[in-house]
Structures are given as structure tokens and as C-alpha cells.
Amino acid sequence: MPPISAQEELSRNSNLKKENIDYLREWMSKQPHLPSGVTDEQLILFLNCCQHSLEACKQTIEAYYTIRTHAPELFGNRDPQSREIQQALSIFEIGLMPKTDKHGNLILFVRLSDFDANKYYCDDFLKIFFMVQDLILLEKGAVHGLIFVVDMKGISIGHLTRVKLSSLKKYYMYIQDAFPGKVLCTHLINASSVTETFMNMSKPFLTKDLVEKMLVHTTMGTLYEYIPKEALPKEYGGELESVTHYNQEMRPLVEEYRDWFEKEEVFRVDESKRQGRAKNAGDVFGVEGSFKKLDID
């Protein structure tokens, strides 16, 4: 499926206004540190995730490009053919379901396919997870929302000891303050005591809103209250193909967009051109646990 176009977005969304896209482009042109050449499609994503609030869009745009610039371990060197990414793809399965929930939200499943903790590298997993999120927005556009379903089966204390708290913090900061989509809920299924430990690790970095959007399930019955069986894979009591099947569709898609990932890395901030004091990683990721709000005109 080719990437969705701005014209398609405008034709299907009555809330989307061309003048708002033009306004954001003009505003970005007056922020010398922000990248130039950002597509209309990308600006539409910002408008959609911010409910078309221009002021909220400015903050999200600032956070998006700044976080990506100062977290190169998660957003740099995103060659799908690299050894690190191939390794991550070999131990995880990530599949986008072909059916939405009853509200039209996309459902993305993530699970381990190899339980050996020694093969797990936190940054490589987060990198490929962000890459898949980028591709979903690229192809699906300004969707209503996304639902993440994370199968905790096979995740051990050994995996958690390899989680970098700094990277976990950056993940949540990005999802909360910079992601140009709307993550409406993260379901953790097949939960165990390890899940509780993971949640305790995560909570210092979560806003109250995101805590409420992370639901832990010890049985599948509670998941069915949120996602109908017709939108779930068969191994979880659903009516669709297996997660493995949809992962096998996702992997070649990631490879197909190799050139796009390379070109995307140009879209970063130039701190030497920032009005006022330049930011470094310490300024951005600080100790507060949420993106430092910047003064924007």
C-alpha cells in the first residue's frame, strides 16, 4: 500500500483545513532550528493528534524533532538491514491487525518470539517499535487512534535487567509529548509478577493520563471487554490469523521503506540555529520525566 497523500487526507476529514497546514509550515519557517521540507502529510499527523489545536501542534512539533535529535540511539541508524535491527526482528513479532476495534482504532500486537533474555537489547527493540509506528502513520495517515497489545509471555526478570531506565524514560516522553498519533491504550496481556515489576519501573515516567491508559490483564476475558474477538488473532481467542502471520507481512514492509528511513534522519533540529540557548540531551531529558516545555512564539 502506498503512503497516504495530503489530498486523500483532506478529502476524508472535514475537520482538516488547508489553511492550518499552511499556518504550521509558515510558523516552522520562522523557527531556524527546525528542519525544512517537512511534508504536508506530516503536518496533518500533528494536527490530527492535537485535535487541530495550533498551539498544541507547535509544542508537539518542537518535542518531536528535538527528542528525535537527542535520542540517536532510538531514532538514528535505522537501516532495516543492519545487524542490530535484524536481530531485534528475529526475537520479536509485531503485527498490525487488519480489523479495527468498534471505534475505528488500529490494533498493534507485540510479543517475544524468542524468550532468551541474552538476545534482548532494549534500544534495538524500541528502535524497531518506533520504526513500525512511523510506517503505520505513513501508510494509514491521520487515524482515529492506536491500541497497543503487548504480550508479556516469556518476559522475565532477565529481560527487565537489560532495560535501560534512560531509554524507557525517553520512550514514554516521546509517546506522551511527541508522538504524532494517538495511543489510546496499551494492554499488557498474560501478565505475571514480572509485569508488576515492569509497571513499577515505568510509573516514575508516566503522567496520570498515561497510567490510566495502561491496562494489565491476567486473563483474556478482560481484554474482550475492550477489543472484540473479530479484531483479535486466533491464538488469543479471536477470529483473525495469527500474530506470526501479520508479523510476516510487516517485516518486508520495514525493508521496503529502507530509503525512507535513511532520508527521514535529515529531519532533525539544528541546535546551532536555535533562538536562545542551544539544548543538549541533559536539557531535553532532564530529571523531571516529561519533556521540558519550551517557550514558542
XYZ file of C-alpha atoms in Angstrom:
297
model
C 0.000 0.000 0.000
C 1.484 3.417 -0.981
C 1.742 6.213 1.609
C -1.455 8.193 2.025
C -1.449 11.631 0.373
C -2.403 15.009 1.799
C -5.147 15.270 -0.807
C -6.659 11.992 0.372
C -6.490 13.210 3.955
C -8.229 16.490 3.083
C -10.961 14.692 1.189
C -11.770 12.267 4.017
C -11.515 14.570 7.035
C -13.832 17.566 7.205
C -12.050 18.886 10.315
C -8.797 19.248 8.403
C -8.206 22.700 6.911
C -5.560 23.575 4.345
C -5.032 26.959 5.992
C -3.932 25.219 9.210
C -1.341 23.188 7.297
C -0.100 26.416 5.691
C -0.010 28.146 9.081
C 2.184 25.444 10.602
C 4.515 25.480 7.618
C 4.869 29.262 7.900
C 5.477 29.001 11.649
C 8.157 26.339 11.172
C 9.908 28.514 8.593
C 10.385 31.124 11.325
C 11.990 28.622 13.713
C 15.515 28.385 12.255
C 16.468 25.315 14.287
C 13.578 23.217 12.955
C 14.029 21.198 9.748
C 12.737 22.474 6.424
C 10.936 20.449 3.804
C 8.523 18.734 6.191
C 5.667 17.257 4.165
C 2.022 18.270 4.327
C 1.276 14.677 5.312
C 3.486 15.005 8.395
C 1.873 18.289 9.392
C -1.537 16.653 9.041
C -0.463 13.989 11.531
C 0.449 16.704 14.036
C -2.891 18.423 13.534
C -4.781 15.173 13.999
C -3.004 14.107 17.187
C -3.501 17.583 18.679
C -7.218 17.796 17.805
C -6.348 20.607 15.358
C -5.134 22.948 18.114
C -2.393 25.041 16.519
C -0.743 25.905 19.829
C -0.642 22.251 20.867
C 0.767 21.407 17.429
C 3.659 23.823 17.907
C 4.639 22.151 21.155
C 4.320 18.669 19.685
C 6.377 19.599 16.615
C 9.077 21.062 18.840
C 9.111 17.948 21.037
C 9.018 15.555 18.071
C 12.086 16.873 16.279
C 14.016 17.700 19.450
C 13.547 14.284 21.042
C 14.442 12.516 17.795
C 17.594 14.601 17.538
C 18.783 13.993 21.083
C 17.968 10.275 21.236
C 20.023 8.934 18.305
C 20.225 5.509 19.951
C 16.466 5.212 19.285
C 15.984 7.316 16.140
C 19.326 7.104 14.343
C 20.921 4.442 12.125
C 17.551 2.956 11.240
C 18.738 0.755 8.390
C 16.400 -2.274 8.358
C 19.253 -4.385 7.007
C 21.604 -3.580 9.885
C 22.657 -6.432 12.154
C 21.051 -4.813 15.207
C 17.649 -4.343 13.621
C 17.672 -7.782 12.026
C 18.455 -9.230 15.457
C 15.533 -7.338 17.016
C 13.225 -8.519 14.236
C 14.327 -12.107 14.872
C 13.246 -12.171 18.521
C 10.092 -10.032 18.387
C 6.880 -10.270 16.435
C 4.999 -7.070 15.638
C 1.740 -7.341 13.749
C -0.903 -4.808 12.726
C -4.377 -6.307 12.755
C -6.417 -5.895 9.551
C -9.545 -5.018 11.547
C -10.081 -2.137 13.953
C -11.954 -2.077 17.236
C -15.533 -0.809 17.265
C -14.304 2.800 17.468
C -12.070 2.515 14.402
C -8.784 2.281 16.299
C -5.886 0.322 14.817
C -4.586 -2.592 16.894
C -0.871 -3.412 17.024
C 0.343 -6.612 18.687
C 3.854 -7.011 20.093
C 5.327 -10.161 21.587
C 8.535 -12.130 22.048
C 9.171 -14.990 19.655
C 12.459 -15.939 21.341
C 12.484 -15.906 25.143
C 16.291 -15.840 25.561
C 16.950 -12.649 27.550
C 20.588 -12.610 26.446
C 19.424 -11.766 22.922
C 17.354 -8.788 24.063
C 18.669 -5.248 23.638
C 16.334 -2.558 24.885
C 17.359 0.198 22.459
C 17.150 -2.051 19.402
C 13.630 -3.169 20.321
C 12.457 0.410 20.931
C 14.054 1.483 17.655
C 12.165 -1.098 15.596
C 8.951 -0.404 17.526
C 9.233 3.290 16.628
C 10.001 2.363 13.011
C 6.813 0.309 12.769
C 4.813 3.160 14.308
C 6.241 5.511 11.659
C 5.235 3.134 8.870
C 1.697 2.748 10.181
C 1.204 6.523 10.208
C 2.887 6.852 6.818
C 0.520 4.360 5.203
C -2.652 4.845 7.252
C -2.347 8.575 7.917
C -4.373 10.507 10.474
C -6.208 7.565 12.004
C -8.596 7.802 14.927
C -6.228 6.123 17.370
C -3.884 3.238 18.064
C -4.180 0.406 20.558
C -1.012 -1.428 21.597
C -1.361 -5.004 22.849
C 1.839 -6.290 24.455
C 2.003 -9.991 25.271
C 4.137 -10.332 28.395
C 4.550 -14.098 27.964
C 8.220 -15.056 28.123
C 9.349 -11.734 29.560
C 11.489 -12.486 32.592
C 13.417 -10.614 35.234
C 16.391 -11.244 32.958
C 14.750 -9.064 30.301
C 13.968 -6.319 32.807
C 17.580 -6.178 33.995
C 18.509 -5.321 30.399
C 16.005 -2.448 30.191
C 17.768 0.910 30.312
C 15.770 3.261 32.503
C 17.030 6.215 30.457
C 15.629 4.646 27.284
C 12.370 3.722 28.993
C 12.042 7.334 30.064
C 12.680 8.555 26.509
C 10.089 6.138 25.155
C 7.376 7.446 27.451
C 8.370 11.076 26.903
C 8.079 10.580 23.165
C 4.719 8.776 23.379
C 3.290 11.361 25.773
C 4.652 14.568 24.273
C 5.829 13.989 20.702
C 4.159 11.016 19.004
C 2.167 12.294 16.002
C -0.546 9.721 16.559
C -2.928 8.962 19.406
C -2.079 5.962 21.586
C -5.399 5.427 23.290
C -4.470 2.374 25.339
C -1.678 -0.130 25.977
C -2.917 -3.555 27.053
C -0.409 -5.800 28.821
C -1.716 -9.355 28.489
C -0.584 -12.648 30.053
C 0.531 -10.562 32.998
C 2.609 -12.010 35.829
C 4.652 -10.712 38.754
C 7.235 -9.540 36.199
C 4.557 -7.288 34.703
C 4.052 -5.654 38.074
C 7.789 -5.050 38.332
C 7.779 -3.506 34.845
C 4.912 -1.212 35.766
C 6.750 -0.102 38.899
C 9.782 0.694 36.730
C 7.601 2.695 34.356
C 5.474 4.718 36.758
C 8.063 7.418 37.565
C 7.999 8.364 33.871
C 4.245 8.296 33.328
C 1.702 11.064 33.521
C -1.546 10.254 35.301
C -3.233 10.143 31.900
C -0.870 7.505 30.548
C -1.074 5.414 33.725
C -4.825 5.244 33.160
C -4.215 4.156 29.558
C -2.056 1.169 30.563
C -4.226 -1.817 31.434
C -2.912 -5.090 32.838
C -4.728 -8.356 32.054
C -4.159 -11.684 33.770
C -6.952 -13.351 31.754
C -8.148 -12.845 28.197
C -11.681 -12.254 29.369
C -10.937 -8.725 30.485
C -9.281 -7.893 27.144
C -12.502 -8.843 25.311
C -14.227 -6.018 27.163
C -12.107 -3.602 25.114
C -11.339 -5.409 21.845
C -13.892 -7.655 20.100
C -12.850 -11.169 19.124
C -13.294 -10.381 15.435
C -10.362 -7.941 15.724
C -8.046 -10.315 17.624
C -5.649 -13.055 16.423
C -6.809 -16.642 16.731
C -4.265 -17.611 19.416
C -5.917 -15.054 21.699
C -9.419 -16.389 21.123
C -10.011 -14.159 18.128
C -11.147 -14.663 14.554
C -8.101 -13.327 12.672
C -4.895 -15.020 11.538
C -2.013 -15.397 13.999
C 0.303 -12.591 15.071
C 3.045 -14.536 13.254
C 1.096 -14.157 10.009
C 0.826 -10.368 10.359
C 4.437 -10.089 11.513
C 5.452 -11.812 8.279
C 3.589 -9.063 6.415
C 5.233 -6.319 8.474
C 8.857 -7.409 8.092
C 9.124 -6.930 4.292
C 7.301 -3.590 4.663
C 10.030 -2.367 7.013
C 12.647 -3.416 4.436
C 10.664 -1.770 1.631
C 10.940 1.611 3.344
C 14.715 1.434 3.812
C 15.307 4.562 1.713
C 12.572 6.438 3.564
C 14.195 5.689 6.932
C 17.525 6.954 5.635
C 16.041 10.200 4.323
C 13.980 10.729 7.484
C 17.133 11.146 9.564
C 17.729 14.514 7.881
C 14.683 15.905 9.694
C 16.341 16.885 12.952
C 16.876 20.140 14.822
C 19.994 22.236 14.296
C 20.875 23.391 17.797
C 23.377 25.912 16.452
C 20.425 27.816 14.960
C 18.080 27.640 17.944
C 16.942 31.066 19.120
C 18.284 31.428 22.637
C 20.444 28.807 24.303
C 21.080 25.562 22.443
C 19.699 22.389 24.023
C 21.621 19.242 24.815
C 20.356 15.791 25.826
C 20.533 16.723 29.503
C 18.325 19.758 28.919
C 15.792 17.733 26.971
C 15.561 14.603 29.089
C 16.451 16.177 32.437
C 15.216 14.642 35.648
C 11.566 15.656 35.542
C 10.327 12.737 33.454
C 8.388 14.794 30.920
C 9.522 16.920 28.030
C 10.651 20.340 29.207
C 8.188 22.792 27.817
C 9.816 25.345 25.567
C 8.715 28.889 25.007
C 7.429 29.147 21.472
C 6.078 32.127 19.651
